[in-house]
PDB file of C-alpha atoms in Angstrom:
ATOM      1  CA  UNK A 244       9.523 -26.174  -0.931  1.00  0.00           C
ATOM      2  CA  UNK A 245       8.158 -29.583  -0.054  1.00  0.00           C
ATOM      3  CA  UNK A 246       5.260 -30.160   2.314  1.00  0.00           C
ATOM      4  CA  UNK A 247       6.318 -31.277   5.780  1.00  0.00           C
ATOM      5  CA  UNK A 248       4.421 -32.758   8.683  1.00  0.00           C
ATOM      6  CA  UNK A 249       4.685 -32.384  12.419  1.00  0.00           C
ATOM      7  CA  UNK A 250       2.763 -34.586  14.855  1.00  0.00           C
ATOM      8  CA  UNK A 251       1.400 -33.064  18.061  1.00  0.00           C
ATOM      9  CA  UNK A 252      -0.374 -35.012  20.788  1.00  0.00           C
ATOM     10  CA  UNK A 253      -3.666 -34.915  18.875  1.00  0.00           C
ATOM     11  CA  UNK A 254      -2.996 -33.683  15.328  1.00  0.00           C
ATOM     12  CA  UNK A 255      -0.737 -33.973  12.328  1.00  0.00           C
ATOM     13  CA  UNK A 256       0.030 -30.465  11.076  1.00  0.00           C
ATOM     14  CA  UNK A 257       1.099 -29.745   7.513  1.00  0.00           C
ATOM     15  CA  UNK A 258       3.677 -26.983   7.122  1.00  0.00           C
ATOM     16  CA  UNK A 259       6.354 -25.674   4.818  1.00  0.00           C
ATOM     17  CA  UNK A 260       9.478 -23.559   5.030  1.00  0.00           C
ATOM     18  CA  UNK A 261      10.252 -20.993   2.332  1.00  0.00           C
ATOM     19  CA  UNK A 262      12.808 -18.285   1.836  1.00  0.00           C
ATOM     20  CA  UNK A 263      16.531 -17.849   2.252  1.00  0.00           C
ATOM     21  CA  UNK A 264      16.603 -14.816   4.543  1.00  0.00           C
ATOM     22  CA  UNK A 265      17.824 -14.622   8.120  1.00  0.00           C
ATOM     23  CA  UNK A 266      14.722 -13.204   9.779  1.00  0.00           C
ATOM     24  CA  UNK A 267      12.334 -15.926  11.028  1.00  0.00           C
ATOM     25  CA  UNK A 268       8.675 -15.245  10.151  1.00  0.00           C
ATOM     26  CA  UNK A 269       5.722 -17.405  11.216  1.00  0.00           C
ATOM     27  CA  UNK A 270       2.472 -16.761   9.325  1.00  0.00           C
ATOM     28  CA  UNK A 271      -1.018 -17.846  10.454  1.00  0.00           C
ATOM     29  CA  UNK A 272      -3.895 -17.943   7.966  1.00  0.00           C
ATOM     30  CA  UNK A 273      -7.603 -17.180   8.398  1.00  0.00           C
ATOM     31  CA  UNK A 274     -10.635 -19.384   8.920  1.00  0.00           C
ATOM     32  CA  UNK A 275     -11.489 -21.745   6.081  1.00  0.00           C
ATOM     33  CA  UNK A 276      -8.188 -20.983   4.371  1.00  0.00           C
ATOM     34  CA  UNK A 277      -4.757 -22.638   4.355  1.00  0.00           C
ATOM     35  CA  UNK A 278      -1.053 -21.876   4.234  1.00  0.00           C
ATOM     36  CA  UNK A 279      -1.483 -21.249   0.498  1.00  0.00           C
ATOM     37  CA  UNK A 280      -3.075 -17.902   1.379  1.00  0.00           C
ATOM     38  CA  UNK A 281       0.431 -16.539   2.033  1.00  0.00           C
ATOM     39  CA  UNK A 282       1.948 -17.726  -1.273  1.00  0.00           C
ATOM     40  CA  UNK A 283       2.167 -14.348  -3.021  1.00  0.00           C
ATOM     41  CA  UNK A 284       3.491 -12.577   0.072  1.00  0.00           C
ATOM     42  CA  UNK A 285       6.090 -15.325   0.531  1.00  0.00           C
ATOM     43  CA  UNK A 286       7.350 -14.859  -3.014  1.00  0.00           C
ATOM     44  CA  UNK A 287       7.956 -11.178  -2.331  1.00  0.00           C
ATOM     45  CA  UNK A 288       9.713 -11.690   1.022  1.00  0.00           C
ATOM     46  CA  UNK A 289      11.626 -14.915   0.387  1.00  0.00           C
ATOM     47  CA  UNK A 290      15.039 -13.274   0.021  1.00  0.00           C
ATOM     48  CA  UNK A 291      14.762 -11.528   3.397  1.00  0.00           C
ATOM     49  CA  UNK A 292      12.968 -14.057   5.583  1.00  0.00           C
ATOM     50  CA  UNK A 293      12.872 -17.704   6.516  1.00  0.00           C
ATOM     51  CA  UNK A 294       9.107 -18.107   6.349  1.00  0.00           C
ATOM     52  CA  UNK A 295       7.061 -20.861   7.958  1.00  0.00           C
ATOM     53  CA  UNK A 296       3.422 -21.341   7.008  1.00  0.00           C
ATOM     54  CA  UNK A 297       1.152 -24.140   8.199  1.00  0.00           C
ATOM     55  CA  UNK A 298      -2.410 -25.397   7.990  1.00  0.00           C
ATOM     56  CA  UNK A 299      -4.394 -24.893  11.169  1.00  0.00           C
ATOM     57  CA  UNK A 300      -6.018 -28.018  12.571  1.00  0.00           C
ATOM     58  CA  UNK A 301      -9.185 -28.714  10.624  1.00  0.00           C
ATOM     59  CA  UNK A 302      -7.775 -26.961   7.542  1.00  0.00           C
ATOM     60  CA  UNK A 303      -5.802 -27.855   4.428  1.00  0.00           C
ATOM     61  CA  UNK A 304      -3.632 -30.917   4.818  1.00  0.00           C
ATOM     62  CA  UNK A 305      -3.701 -30.927   8.636  1.00  0.00           C
ATOM     63  CA  UNK A 306      -5.822 -33.331  10.688  1.00  0.00           C
ATOM     64  CA  UNK A 307      -9.578 -32.741  10.480  1.00  0.00           C
ATOM     65  CA  UNK A 308     -10.219 -33.009  14.198  1.00  0.00           C
ATOM     66  CA  UNK A 309     -13.905 -33.088  15.105  1.00  0.00           C
ATOM     67  CA  UNK A 310     -15.485 -31.356  18.083  1.00  0.00           C
ATOM     68  CA  UNK A 311     -15.158 -27.968  19.718  1.00  0.00           C
ATOM     69  CA  UNK A 312     -12.086 -25.836  18.996  1.00  0.00           C
ATOM     70  CA  UNK A 313     -10.634 -23.264  21.366  1.00  0.00           C
ATOM     71  CA  UNK A 314      -8.218 -20.445  20.562  1.00  0.00           C
ATOM     72  CA  UNK A 315      -5.495 -22.137  22.611  1.00  0.00           C
ATOM     73  CA  UNK A 316      -5.653 -25.250  20.410  1.00  0.00           C
ATOM     74  CA  UNK A 317      -4.507 -23.017  17.566  1.00  0.00           C
ATOM     75  CA  UNK A 318      -1.941 -21.249  19.747  1.00  0.00           C
ATOM     76  CA  UNK A 319      -0.426 -24.566  20.818  1.00  0.00           C
ATOM     77  CA  UNK A 320      -0.303 -25.732  17.200  1.00  0.00           C
ATOM     78  CA  UNK A 321       1.479 -22.556  16.103  1.00  0.00           C
ATOM     79  CA  UNK A 322       4.063 -22.761  18.872  1.00  0.00           C
ATOM     80  CA  UNK A 323       4.586 -26.477  18.208  1.00  0.00           C
ATOM     81  CA  UNK A 324       5.462 -25.670  14.603  1.00  0.00           C
ATOM     82  CA  UNK A 325       7.757 -22.833  15.719  1.00  0.00           C
ATOM     83  CA  UNK A 326       9.550 -25.217  18.076  1.00  0.00           C
ATOM     84  CA  UNK A 327       9.807 -27.885  15.383  1.00  0.00           C
ATOM     85  CA  UNK A 328      11.619 -25.535  12.984  1.00  0.00           C
ATOM     86  CA  UNK A 329      13.823 -23.986  15.692  1.00  0.00           C
ATOM     87  CA  UNK A 330      12.102 -20.590  15.902  1.00  0.00           C
ATOM     88  CA  UNK A 331      12.819 -19.570  19.490  1.00  0.00           C
ATOM     89  CA  UNK A 332      11.980 -15.915  18.796  1.00  0.00           C
ATOM     90  CA  UNK A 333      10.338 -14.824  15.576  1.00  0.00           C
ATOM     91  CA  UNK A 334       8.339 -12.288  13.616  1.00  0.00           C
ATOM     92  CA  UNK A 335       4.649 -13.252  13.753  1.00  0.00           C
ATOM     93  CA  UNK A 336       2.010 -12.401  11.141  1.00  0.00           C
ATOM     94  CA  UNK A 337      -1.646 -13.289  11.522  1.00  0.00           C
ATOM     95  CA  UNK A 338      -4.527 -12.715   9.124  1.00  0.00           C
ATOM     96  CA  UNK A 339      -8.123 -12.527  10.425  1.00  0.00           C
ATOM     97  CA  UNK A 340      -8.542 -15.584  12.711  1.00  0.00           C
ATOM     98  CA  UNK A 341      -4.761 -15.881  12.445  1.00  0.00           C
ATOM     99  CA  UNK A 342      -4.530 -12.369  13.853  1.00  0.00           C
ATOM    100  CA  UNK A 343      -6.534 -13.402  16.909  1.00  0.00           C
ATOM    101  CA  UNK A 344      -4.197 -16.355  17.390  1.00  0.00           C
ATOM    102  CA  UNK A 345      -1.226 -14.013  16.997  1.00  0.00           C
ATOM    103  CA  UNK A 346      -2.685 -11.621  19.578  1.00  0.00           C
ATOM    104  CA  UNK A 347      -3.020 -14.502  22.026  1.00  0.00           C
ATOM    105  CA  UNK A 348       0.575 -15.614  21.428  1.00  0.00           C
ATOM    106  CA  UNK A 349       1.856 -12.068  21.959  1.00  0.00           C
ATOM    107  CA  UNK A 350      -0.162 -11.779  25.170  1.00  0.00           C
ATOM    108  CA  UNK A 351       0.784 -15.172  26.625  1.00  0.00           C
ATOM    109  CA  UNK A 352       4.256 -15.752  25.148  1.00  0.00           C
ATOM    110  CA  UNK A 353       5.725 -12.280  24.774  1.00  0.00           C
ATOM    111  CA  UNK A 354       9.276 -13.641  24.927  1.00  0.00           C
ATOM    112  CA  UNK A 355       8.723 -15.488  21.645  1.00  0.00           C
ATOM    113  CA  UNK A 356       7.586 -12.565  19.473  1.00  0.00           C
ATOM    114  CA  UNK A 357      10.113 -10.204  17.902  1.00  0.00           C
ATOM    115  CA  UNK A 358       7.590  -8.211  15.864  1.00  0.00           C
ATOM    116  CA  UNK A 359       3.842  -8.625  15.429  1.00  0.00           C
ATOM    117  CA  UNK A 360       1.820  -8.056  12.242  1.00  0.00           C
ATOM    118  CA  UNK A 361      -1.964  -7.965  12.716  1.00  0.00           C
ATOM    119  CA  UNK A 362      -3.641  -8.083   9.306  1.00  0.00           C
ATOM    120  CA  UNK A 363      -7.411  -7.729   8.848  1.00  0.00           C
ATOM    121  CA  UNK A 364      -7.815  -8.603  12.519  1.00  0.00           C
ATOM    122  CA  UNK A 365     -10.706  -8.063  14.916  1.00  0.00           C
ATOM    123  CA  UNK A 366     -10.855  -6.458  18.366  1.00  0.00           C
ATOM    124  CA  UNK A 367     -13.377  -4.488  20.401  1.00  0.00           C
ATOM    125  CA  UNK A 368     -16.464  -5.530  18.429  1.00  0.00           C
ATOM    126  CA  UNK A 369     -19.544  -3.433  19.143  1.00  0.00           C
ATOM    127  CA  UNK A 370     -22.767  -5.175  20.152  1.00  0.00           C
ATOM    128  CA  UNK A 371     -24.026  -4.792  16.590  1.00  0.00           C
ATOM    129  CA  UNK A 372     -20.822  -6.205  15.093  1.00  0.00           C
ATOM    130  CA  UNK A 373     -20.948  -9.114  17.516  1.00  0.00           C
ATOM    131  CA  UNK A 374     -24.552  -9.844  16.580  1.00  0.00           C
ATOM    132  CA  UNK A 375     -23.711  -9.827  12.872  1.00  0.00           C
ATOM    133  CA  UNK A 376     -20.789 -12.235  13.153  1.00  0.00           C
ATOM    134  CA  UNK A 377     -22.813 -14.561  15.381  1.00  0.00           C
ATOM    135  CA  UNK A 378     -25.605 -14.481  12.780  1.00  0.00           C
ATOM    136  CA  UNK A 379     -23.059 -15.494  10.120  1.00  0.00           C
ATOM    137  CA  UNK A 380     -21.909 -18.316  12.399  1.00  0.00           C
ATOM    138  CA  UNK A 381     -25.506 -19.537  12.837  1.00  0.00           C
ATOM    139  CA  UNK A 382     -26.068 -19.413   9.082  1.00  0.00           C
ATOM    140  CA  UNK A 383     -22.856 -21.323   8.468  1.00  0.00           C
ATOM    141  CA  UNK A 384     -23.888 -23.994  10.958  1.00  0.00           C
ATOM    142  CA  UNK A 385     -27.298 -24.458   9.359  1.00  0.00           C
ATOM    143  CA  UNK A 386     -26.775 -23.948   5.613  1.00  0.00           C
ATOM    144  CA  UNK A 387     -24.568 -25.182   2.798  1.00  0.00           C
ATOM    145  CA  UNK A 388     -21.203 -23.511   3.298  1.00  0.00           C
ATOM    146  CA  UNK A 389     -20.891 -22.622  -0.370  1.00  0.00           C
ATOM    147  CA  UNK A 390     -23.734 -20.152   0.132  1.00  0.00           C
ATOM    148  CA  UNK A 391     -21.864 -18.669   3.095  1.00  0.00           C
ATOM    149  CA  UNK A 392     -18.740 -18.323   0.967  1.00  0.00           C
ATOM    150  CA  UNK A 393     -20.574 -16.709  -1.947  1.00  0.00           C
ATOM    151  CA  UNK A 394     -22.177 -14.203   0.416  1.00  0.00           C
ATOM    152  CA  UNK A 395     -18.723 -13.371   1.750  1.00  0.00           C
ATOM    153  CA  UNK A 396     -17.260 -12.398  -1.620  1.00  0.00           C
ATOM    154  CA  UNK A 397     -18.530  -8.829  -1.467  1.00  0.00           C
ATOM    155  CA  UNK A 398     -17.119  -8.388   2.044  1.00  0.00           C
ATOM    156  CA  UNK A 399     -13.746  -9.865   1.114  1.00  0.00           C
ATOM    157  CA  UNK A 400     -12.884  -8.377  -2.290  1.00  0.00           C
ATOM    158  CA  UNK A 401     -13.318  -5.002  -3.946  1.00  0.00           C
ATOM    159  CA  UNK A 402     -15.823  -4.747  -6.785  1.00  0.00           C
ATOM    160  CA  UNK A 403     -13.038  -4.129  -9.302  1.00  0.00           C
ATOM    161  CA  UNK A 404     -11.051  -7.166  -8.169  1.00  0.00           C
ATOM    162  CA  UNK A 405     -14.086  -9.450  -8.373  1.00  0.00           C
ATOM    163  CA  UNK A 406     -14.849  -8.207 -11.864  1.00  0.00           C
ATOM    164  CA  UNK A 407     -11.291  -8.604 -13.180  1.00  0.00           C
ATOM    165  CA  UNK A 408     -10.329 -11.905 -11.483  1.00  0.00           C
ATOM    166  CA  UNK A 409     -13.258 -14.313 -11.990  1.00  0.00           C
ATOM    167  CA  UNK A 410     -11.001 -17.326 -12.519  1.00  0.00           C
ATOM    168  CA  UNK A 411      -9.082 -16.713  -9.287  1.00  0.00           C
ATOM    169  CA  UNK A 412     -12.311 -16.302  -7.316  1.00  0.00           C
ATOM    170  CA  UNK A 413     -13.624 -19.557  -8.805  1.00  0.00           C
ATOM    171  CA  UNK A 414     -10.404 -21.283  -7.749  1.00  0.00           C
ATOM    172  CA  UNK A 415     -10.693 -19.871  -4.232  1.00  0.00           C
ATOM    173  CA  UNK A 416     -14.297 -21.039  -4.035  1.00  0.00           C
ATOM    174  CA  UNK A 417     -13.238 -24.549  -5.074  1.00  0.00           C
ATOM    175  CA  UNK A 418     -10.597 -24.569  -2.346  1.00  0.00           C
ATOM    176  CA  UNK A 419     -13.117 -23.379   0.202  1.00  0.00           C
ATOM    177  CA  UNK A 420     -15.540 -26.115  -0.824  1.00  0.00           C
ATOM    178  CA  UNK A 421     -12.922 -28.695   0.164  1.00  0.00           C
ATOM    179  CA  UNK A 422     -13.202 -27.643   3.809  1.00  0.00           C
ATOM    180  CA  UNK A 423     -14.753 -30.111   6.208  1.00  0.00           C
ATOM    181  CA  UNK A 424     -18.095 -28.483   7.227  1.00  0.00           C
ATOM    182  CA  UNK A 425     -17.805 -29.386  10.909  1.00  0.00           C
ATOM    183  CA  UNK A 426     -14.208 -28.179  11.190  1.00  0.00           C
ATOM    184  CA  UNK A 427     -15.033 -24.981   9.312  1.00  0.00           C
ATOM    185  CA  UNK A 428     -17.905 -24.192  11.667  1.00  0.00           C
ATOM    186  CA  UNK A 429     -15.830 -25.067  14.742  1.00  0.00           C
ATOM    187  CA  UNK A 430     -13.087 -22.693  13.593  1.00  0.00           C
ATOM    188  CA  UNK A 431     -15.546 -19.953  12.672  1.00  0.00           C
ATOM    189  CA  UNK A 432     -17.019 -20.131  16.172  1.00  0.00           C
ATOM    190  CA  UNK A 433     -13.581 -19.234  17.577  1.00  0.00           C
ATOM    191  CA  UNK A 434     -13.396 -16.261  15.201  1.00  0.00           C
ATOM    192  CA  UNK A 435     -16.928 -15.139  16.053  1.00  0.00           C
ATOM    193  CA  UNK A 436     -16.685 -15.464  19.831  1.00  0.00           C
ATOM    194  CA  UNK A 437     -13.093 -14.369  20.554  1.00  0.00           C
ATOM    195  CA  UNK A 438     -12.187 -10.768  21.386  1.00  0.00           C
ATOM    196  CA  UNK A 439      -9.037  -9.679  23.215  1.00  0.00           C
ATOM    197  CA  UNK A 440      -9.795  -5.971  22.912  1.00  0.00           C
ATOM    198  CA  UNK A 441      -9.621  -5.336  26.638  1.00  0.00           C
ATOM    199  CA  UNK A 442      -6.203  -6.958  26.959  1.00  0.00           C
ATOM    200  CA  UNK A 443      -4.281  -5.520  24.031  1.00  0.00           C
ATOM    201  CA  UNK A 444      -2.640  -2.791  26.110  1.00  0.00           C
ATOM    202  CA  UNK A 445      -0.554  -5.610  27.584  1.00  0.00           C
ATOM    203  CA  UNK A 446       1.181  -6.319  24.253  1.00  0.00           C
ATOM    204  CA  UNK A 447       4.732  -5.007  24.445  1.00  0.00           C
ATOM    205  CA  UNK A 448       6.370  -6.108  21.185  1.00  0.00           C
ATOM    206  CA  UNK A 449       6.555  -3.760  18.185  1.00  0.00           C
ATOM    207  CA  UNK A 450       3.239  -4.156  16.365  1.00  0.00           C
ATOM    208  CA  UNK A 451       1.989  -3.267  12.897  1.00  0.00           C
ATOM    209  CA  UNK A 452      -1.770  -3.156  12.276  1.00  0.00           C
ATOM    210  CA  UNK A 453      -3.273  -3.081   8.793  1.00  0.00           C
ATOM    211  CA  UNK A 454      -6.732  -3.518   7.349  1.00  0.00           C
ATOM    212  CA  UNK A 455      -8.678  -2.558   4.259  1.00  0.00           C
ATOM    213  CA  UNK A 456     -10.542   0.721   4.128  1.00  0.00           C
ATOM    214  CA  UNK A 457     -13.710  -1.147   3.159  1.00  0.00           C
ATOM    215  CA  UNK A 458     -13.330  -4.166   5.430  1.00  0.00           C
ATOM    216  CA  UNK A 459     -16.618  -4.420   7.354  1.00  0.00           C
ATOM    217  CA  UNK A 460     -15.668  -7.416   9.506  1.00  0.00           C
ATOM    218  CA  UNK A 461     -12.206  -6.218  10.588  1.00  0.00           C
ATOM    219  CA  UNK A 462     -12.939  -2.579  10.069  1.00  0.00           C
ATOM    220  CA  UNK A 463     -10.807   0.564  10.409  1.00  0.00           C
ATOM    221  CA  UNK A 464     -12.467   1.459  13.726  1.00  0.00           C
ATOM    222  CA  UNK A 465     -11.249  -1.845  15.180  1.00  0.00           C
ATOM    223  CA  UNK A 466      -7.794  -1.270  13.742  1.00  0.00           C
ATOM    224  CA  UNK A 467      -7.712   2.214  15.266  1.00  0.00           C
ATOM    225  CA  UNK A 468      -8.739   0.817  18.655  1.00  0.00           C
ATOM    226  CA  UNK A 469      -5.909  -1.726  18.505  1.00  0.00           C
ATOM    227  CA  UNK A 470      -3.483   1.023  17.547  1.00  0.00           C
ATOM    228  CA  UNK A 471      -4.568   3.129  20.522  1.00  0.00           C
ATOM    229  CA  UNK A 472      -4.278   0.172  22.910  1.00  0.00           C
ATOM    230  CA  UNK A 473      -0.895  -1.197  21.793  1.00  0.00           C
ATOM    231  CA  UNK A 474       1.800   1.252  22.798  1.00  0.00           C
ATOM    232  CA  UNK A 475       4.020   2.370  19.921  1.00  0.00           C
ATOM    233  CA  UNK A 476       2.102   0.419  17.284  1.00  0.00           C
ATOM    234  CA  UNK A 477       1.890   1.459  13.642  1.00  0.00           C
ATOM    235  CA  UNK A 478      -1.439   1.660  11.796  1.00  0.00           C
ATOM    236  CA  UNK A 479      -2.167   1.402   8.078  1.00  0.00           C
ATOM    237  CA  UNK A 480      -5.634   1.644   6.524  1.00  0.00           C
ATOM    238  CA  UNK A 481      -5.302   0.409   2.945  1.00  0.00           C
ATOM    239  CA  UNK A 482      -7.374   2.423   0.451  1.00  0.00           C
ATOM    240  CA  UNK A 483     -10.009   0.699  -1.725  1.00  0.00           C
ATOM    241  CA  UNK A 484      -9.365  -2.733  -0.177  1.00  0.00           C
ATOM    242  CA  UNK A 485     -11.722  -4.915   1.813  1.00  0.00           C
ATOM    243  CA  UNK A 486     -10.885  -8.021   3.858  1.00  0.00           C
ATOM    244  CA  UNK A 487      -8.716 -10.253   1.658  1.00  0.00           C
ATOM    245  CA  UNK A 488      -5.606  -8.102   1.504  1.00  0.00           C
ATOM    246  CA  UNK A 489      -3.266 -11.119   1.215  1.00  0.00           C
ATOM    247  CA  UNK A 490      -4.888 -12.063  -2.076  1.00  0.00           C
ATOM    248  CA  UNK A 491      -5.786  -8.677  -3.509  1.00  0.00           C
ATOM    249  CA  UNK A 492      -2.725  -6.672  -2.428  1.00  0.00           C
ATOM    250  CA  UNK A 493       0.233  -8.950  -1.574  1.00  0.00           C
ATOM    251  CA  UNK A 494       2.704  -6.271  -2.672  1.00  0.00           C
ATOM    252  CA  UNK A 495       1.309  -3.791  -0.166  1.00  0.00           C
ATOM    253  CA  UNK A 496       1.321  -6.383   2.612  1.00  0.00           C
ATOM    254  CA  UNK A 497       4.890  -7.462   1.836  1.00  0.00           C
ATOM    255  CA  UNK A 498       6.076  -3.849   1.764  1.00  0.00           C
ATOM    256  CA  UNK A 499       4.424  -3.111   5.112  1.00  0.00           C
ATOM    257  CA  UNK A 500       6.148  -6.097   6.699  1.00  0.00           C
ATOM    258  CA  UNK A 501       9.477  -5.294   5.083  1.00  0.00           C
ATOM    259  CA  UNK A 502       9.452  -1.634   6.044  1.00  0.00           C
ATOM    260  CA  UNK A 503       8.274  -2.237   9.593  1.00  0.00           C
ATOM    261  CA  UNK A 504      10.970  -4.859  10.138  1.00  0.00           C
ATOM    262  CA  UNK A 505      13.595  -2.441   8.806  1.00  0.00           C
ATOM    263  CA  UNK A 506      12.689   0.043  11.535  1.00  0.00           C
ATOM    264  CA  UNK A 507      14.015  -2.307  14.222  1.00  0.00           C
TER     265      UNK A 507
END
């Protein structure tokens, strides 16, 4: 599908609509990424869903706004896109930072969310986990971001995947290098400093939670804590995977979404 644009009061957001299905699905990508992160999942779900993906402000083809970002900037952008495409109530999937944005939408705009999919998402960080992510933020703010990205590879992908997909990883690194450094850091600060762990028991919509068994940043303990907080939620810990489940295991992600939606 062709790229589309929607203008908010302070940004031009790039988005696209894919799929021929009846179920509306809004997908929110992670920090330093873009709507392209969902491409393989979209291919697998396109006959069942009408899928909207978009580039967060500061990412991809959307406006590279300078200055401090807040979580509600991203929330407003997501809901603006939903309104623009006529999604009054929709399925909502968020990956990593996108999962934090999705949590916030479910907490503040419960009437909009039909089903919630929290993928590789953080909550209830320990003091040690908080210190580590803040250290990564400080390093990102002070060093060349390519070094930050290279250091992230081991956390994001399994050893086997890195060994067998060198060309894909090189392509992903090239995409990451196109990020504006200031926007990347501003977005990463939101990821590093946001935690809705103490509020998640207020989420009422049906919720699926999934993360990789070896994900150290959005780890199984966090996923379990979300599962315990969100009444009636469903939890999946994906064996052998780390953080980047959209890229490494799109079939598993698509099947989780498909099967969870079929339960309703």
